[in-house]
Structure formats: C-alpha cells, structure tokens
Coordinates of C-alpha atoms in Angstrom, one line a residue:
X1 CA 0.0 0.0 0.0
X2 CA 2.7 2.5 -1.1
X3 CA 2.9 5.2 -3.7
X4 CA -0.3 7.1 -3.0
X5 CA -0.4 10.7 -4.3
X6 CA -3.7 11.8 -2.9
X7 CA -6.4 10.7 -0.4
X8 CA -10.1 11.0 -1.3
X9 CA -12.5 10.7 1.6
X10 CA -16.1 9.9 1.8
X11 CA -17.9 11.9 4.5
X12 CA -20.8 10.0 6.1
X13 CA -19.6 7.2 8.3
X14 CA -16.0 8.0 7.6
X15 CA -15.5 11.5 9.0
X16 CA -19.0 12.6 10.1
X17 CA -20.9 10.1 12.3
X18 CA -24.0 11.0 10.5
X19 CA -25.6 7.9 9.0
X20 CA -27.7 7.2 12.1
X21 CA -29.1 10.7 11.9
X22 CA -30.0 10.3 8.2
X23 CA -31.6 6.9 9.0
X24 CA -33.7 8.4 11.7
X25 CA -34.9 11.4 9.6
X26 CA -35.7 9.1 6.7
X27 CA -37.5 6.5 8.8
X28 CA -39.6 9.2 10.4
X29 CA -40.5 10.7 7.1
X30 CA -41.4 7.4 5.4
X31 CA -43.2 6.0 8.3
X32 CA -45.5 9.1 8.3
X33 CA -46.1 8.4 4.6
X34 CA -47.1 4.8 5.1
X35 CA -43.8 2.9 4.7
X36 CA -43.1 1.9 8.3
X37 CA -39.4 1.6 8.9
X38 CA -37.1 1.7 11.9
X39 CA -33.9 3.7 11.5
X40 CA -32.0 0.5 11.3
X41 CA -34.2 -0.8 8.4
X42 CA -33.9 2.6 6.7
X43 CA -30.1 2.3 6.9
X44 CA -30.1 -1.2 5.4
X45 CA -32.3 -0.1 2.5
X46 CA -30.6 3.2 1.6
X47 CA -27.0 2.9 2.8
X48 CA -24.7 5.0 0.6
X49 CA -27.4 6.2 -1.8
X50 CA -27.8 9.8 -2.9
X51 CA -31.3 11.4 -2.7
X52 CA -32.0 11.2 -6.4
X53 CA -31.5 7.4 -6.2
X54 CA -33.7 7.1 -3.1
X55 CA -36.8 8.7 -4.7
X56 CA -37.5 5.9 -7.2
X57 CA -37.2 3.3 -4.5
X58 CA -39.6 5.1 -2.3
X59 CA -42.1 5.8 -5.1
X60 CA -42.0 2.1 -6.1
X61 CA -42.9 1.2 -2.6
X62 CA -45.6 3.8 -1.9
X63 CA -46.9 4.2 -5.4
X64 CA -46.8 8.0 -5.0
X65 CA -44.4 10.7 -3.8
X66 CA -44.7 14.5 -3.7
X67 CA -42.7 16.1 -6.5
X68 CA -40.7 18.1 -4.0
X69 CA -40.0 15.2 -1.7
X70 CA -36.2 15.2 -2.2
X71 CA -36.2 19.0 -1.4
X72 CA -38.3 18.4 1.8
X73 CA -36.0 15.6 2.9
X74 CA -32.9 17.6 2.1
X75 CA -34.1 20.4 4.4
X76 CA -34.9 18.1 7.2
X77 CA -31.6 16.3 7.0
X78 CA -29.6 19.6 6.7
X79 CA -31.3 21.0 9.8
X80 CA -30.6 17.9 11.8
X81 CA -26.9 17.8 10.7
X82 CA -26.4 21.5 11.6
X83 CA -27.6 20.8 15.1
X84 CA -26.4 17.3 16.0
X85 CA -23.8 15.6 13.8
X86 CA -20.7 14.4 15.7
X87 CA -17.4 13.4 14.2
X88 CA -16.4 9.8 13.8
X89 CA -14.0 9.0 16.7
X90 CA -10.5 10.0 15.6
X91 CA -11.5 11.9 12.5
X92 CA -10.1 15.3 13.6
X93 CA -6.8 13.8 14.8
X94 CA -6.5 11.9 11.5
X95 CA -7.0 15.0 9.4
X96 CA -4.5 17.0 11.5
X97 CA -2.0 14.2 11.0
X98 CA -2.6 14.0 7.2
X99 CA -2.3 17.8 7.0
X100 CA 1.4 17.3 8.0
X101 CA 1.9 14.8 5.1
X102 CA 2.6 15.7 1.5
X103 CA -0.7 14.1 0.4
X104 CA -3.5 16.4 -0.9
X105 CA -6.9 15.6 0.5
X106 CA -10.3 15.8 -1.2
X107 CA -13.8 15.1 0.0
X108 CA -16.4 13.2 -2.2
X109 CA -19.9 12.8 -0.8
X110 CA -23.2 11.5 -2.0
X111 CA -24.8 14.3 0.2
X112 CA -26.3 17.4 -1.3
X113 CA -24.2 20.6 -1.2
X114 CA -26.5 22.1 1.5
X115 CA -26.2 19.0 3.7
X116 CA -22.5 18.7 3.2
X117 CA -21.9 22.3 4.1
X118 CA -24.0 21.9 7.3
X119 CA -22.0 18.9 8.4
X120 CA -18.6 20.4 7.6
X121 CA -19.6 23.7 9.2
X122 CA -20.5 22.0 12.5
X123 CA -17.4 19.8 12.5
X124 CA -15.0 22.4 11.3
X125 CA -13.4 20.1 8.7
X126 CA -13.7 22.2 5.5
X127 CA -10.3 23.8 5.9
X128 CA -8.6 20.4 5.5
X129 CA -9.9 20.1 2.0
X130 CA -10.0 23.7 0.7
X131 CA -11.8 23.8 -2.7
X132 CA -11.5 20.0 -3.2
X133 CA -15.0 19.3 -1.8
X134 CA -17.6 17.6 -4.0
X135 CA -21.2 16.6 -3.5
X136 CA -23.3 14.5 -5.8
X137 CA -24.7 17.8 -7.2
X138 CA -21.2 18.7 -8.6
X139 CA -21.1 15.7 -11.0
X140 CA -23.3 14.1 -13.6
X141 CA -23.9 10.9 -11.7
X142 CA -23.7 10.0 -8.0
X143 CA -22.0 7.0 -6.5
X144 CA -21.8 4.1 -7.4
X145 CA -20.8 5.7 -10.7
X146 CA -17.1 6.8 -10.7
X147 CA -17.8 10.5 -11.6
X148 CA -17.2 12.0 -8.2
X149 CA -13.9 10.2 -7.5
X150 CA -12.6 11.1 -11.0
X151 CA -13.4 14.7 -10.2
X152 CA -11.8 14.5 -6.8
X153 CA -8.6 12.9 -8.2
X154 CA -8.4 15.6 -10.9
X155 CA -8.7 18.3 -8.3
X156 CA -5.8 16.8 -6.5
X157 CA -3.7 16.7 -9.7
X158 CA -3.4 12.9 -9.3
X159 CA -4.2 9.9 -11.6
X160 CA -7.0 7.8 -10.1
X161 CA -4.7 4.8 -9.8
X162 CA -2.5 6.9 -7.5
X163 CA -5.4 7.8 -5.2
X164 CA -6.6 6.2 -2.0
X165 CA -10.3 6.3 -1.6
X166 CA -11.6 5.9 2.0
X167 CA -15.1 4.5 2.0
X168 CA -17.4 2.7 4.4
X169 CA -20.3 1.7 2.1
X170 CA -20.4 -0.8 -0.7
X171 CA -22.0 1.8 -2.9
X172 CA -19.2 4.3 -2.3
X173 CA -16.5 1.5 -2.6
X174 CA -18.0 0.6 -6.0
X175 CA -17.6 4.2 -7.2
X176 CA -13.9 4.2 -6.1
X177 CA -13.2 0.9 -7.8
X178 CA -15.0 2.0 -11.0
X179 CA -12.8 5.2 -11.0
X180 CA -9.7 3.1 -10.9
X181 CA -8.7 4.1 -7.4
X182 CA -7.4 1.9 -4.6
X183 CA -10.2 1.7 -2.1
X184 CA -9.5 1.4 1.6
X185 CA -12.6 -0.1 3.3
X186 CA -13.5 1.4 6.7
X187 CA -15.5 -1.4 8.4
X188 CA -16.3 0.3 11.7
X189 CA -20.0 -0.3 11.1
X190 CA -20.0 -2.2 7.8
X191 CA -19.6 -5.9 7.4
X192 CA -16.0 -6.6 6.0
X193 CA -17.4 -9.1 3.6
X194 CA -19.7 -6.6 2.0
X195 CA -16.7 -4.3 1.3
X196 CA -14.5 -7.2 0.1
X197 CA -17.1 -8.3 -2.3
X198 CA -16.9 -5.0 -4.3
X199 CA -13.1 -5.1 -4.6
X200 CA -11.5 -3.0 -1.8
X201 CA -7.7 -3.1 -1.6
X202 CA -7.6 -3.2 2.2
X203 CA -9.8 -3.1 5.3
X204 CA -9.4 -1.3 8.5
X205 CA -11.6 -0.7 11.6
X206 CA -10.2 2.4 13.3
X207 CA -9.1 5.7 11.7
X208 CA -5.8 5.5 13.6
X209 CA -4.8 2.7 11.2
X210 CA -5.2 4.8 8.1
X211 CA -1.7 6.5 8.0
X212 CA -0.1 3.1 8.1
X213 CA -2.1 1.9 5.2
X214 CA -1.2 5.1 3.3
X215 CA 2.5 4.3 3.7
X216 CA 3.2 7.2 6.1
X217 CA 5.7 6.5 8.7
X218 CA 5.6 8.2 12.1
X219 CA 8.0 11.0 11.1
X220 CA 6.2 11.8 7.8
X221 CA 2.8 11.7 9.5

C-alpha cells in the first residue's frame, strides 16, 4: 500500500458520524407516509445512496411521492446535521495528521451541497480540503458511478490509480473501484465481507490505522 499521491475521503460514516441521523430522519418521514421503517431498516435499504436514487425506491414502494420530496428531505436532514452531527471518533486527529503529510486531500460525498456544508460547518473540517469538496450535485452521476472520484482525483492533480479512496459503504466503494482508485474499506459499522465483495484493496476498523495503510511513517505523518 505505497505510492499514493492523494487521499479521497467519503464523508458520512468516515468523517461525520451522520448515518444514524439520516436513517432516523428518513425513517420518520417514510413512516409518516405509510412505509413503516425503523432507523436500522432505513439504513439497510438506503446505505450510501444519494437522494435522487432514493426517490424511485420510495415511489415504487408507496406508489406515489410529492414532486418536492427530495427537497423536503434535504431540508430536514440539513437542519438535523447542523444541530447534531458528531465526528467519527479519531477523525479530527487523523485529518490533523494528514495535513502534515505531502498528500493532498479531497472530499467526495453523495450528500447534497447544502447538507454537506452543514456537516462540515458543524465539524470544522472544511479547511482540511480547501476547494476540493464535492457533492453529488457537482457531478453528472452520483455513486456508485465513478464521476465524483474522478473529479476529486483531478482536483488533487493525481491519476485515479495513485489515489486512496476511503469508504465505508459498498455503494461508495464501487464508485472508487470503478474510477480506478485503490479503495480502503472502513469497516467500523460495515460488514467486512460486504466491502471485500466490491473489490476494496484493504480493510481497517479504526481511523488511527489509516496513516499506516497510506504508507506514512511516524516522522512523515
């Protein structure tokens, strides 16, 4: 696992411990509309999906959906993130450590711009990435398509094959693999086999392990 020239991060579940909040908001919304789901069930159905990809699934289940449903949900999720989202344990320490390395960092999320801005604003992580922050609204197609990781790699001035993608969902990992990146699978809350099945290059369970996987020794880190 040597020779990386950039690190491309997913956000939810990797840096922002936000997935349980999205699951809760989505479960509450859909339960009120007639699709009774617990937050855990919501997470299992929609893990890693962008809002545009959720809407057809919901419409197929309910048979109908308000035309502005994605905007309604976006607002609910954004308001929740701005109030409540915590960091994944070790995320800030990791970013501080990587800031001292020669590797440029980018963020590539299936969140909307508004939601992503709310999360980063609460967590204070935006300065680590500068202008290399991408939402699904910044590319033609969301994950699992490769577009967002191709854009993030280009923003770092690196070939995709020289980039490490840090992902916790099979959907996101597929996007990184499809882009030609080397994907490091964060299995803090994801079954390792689910990530192995989509072709990740390595697995890890704690963010403190990541510098070693990136080939950064103690002095360089």
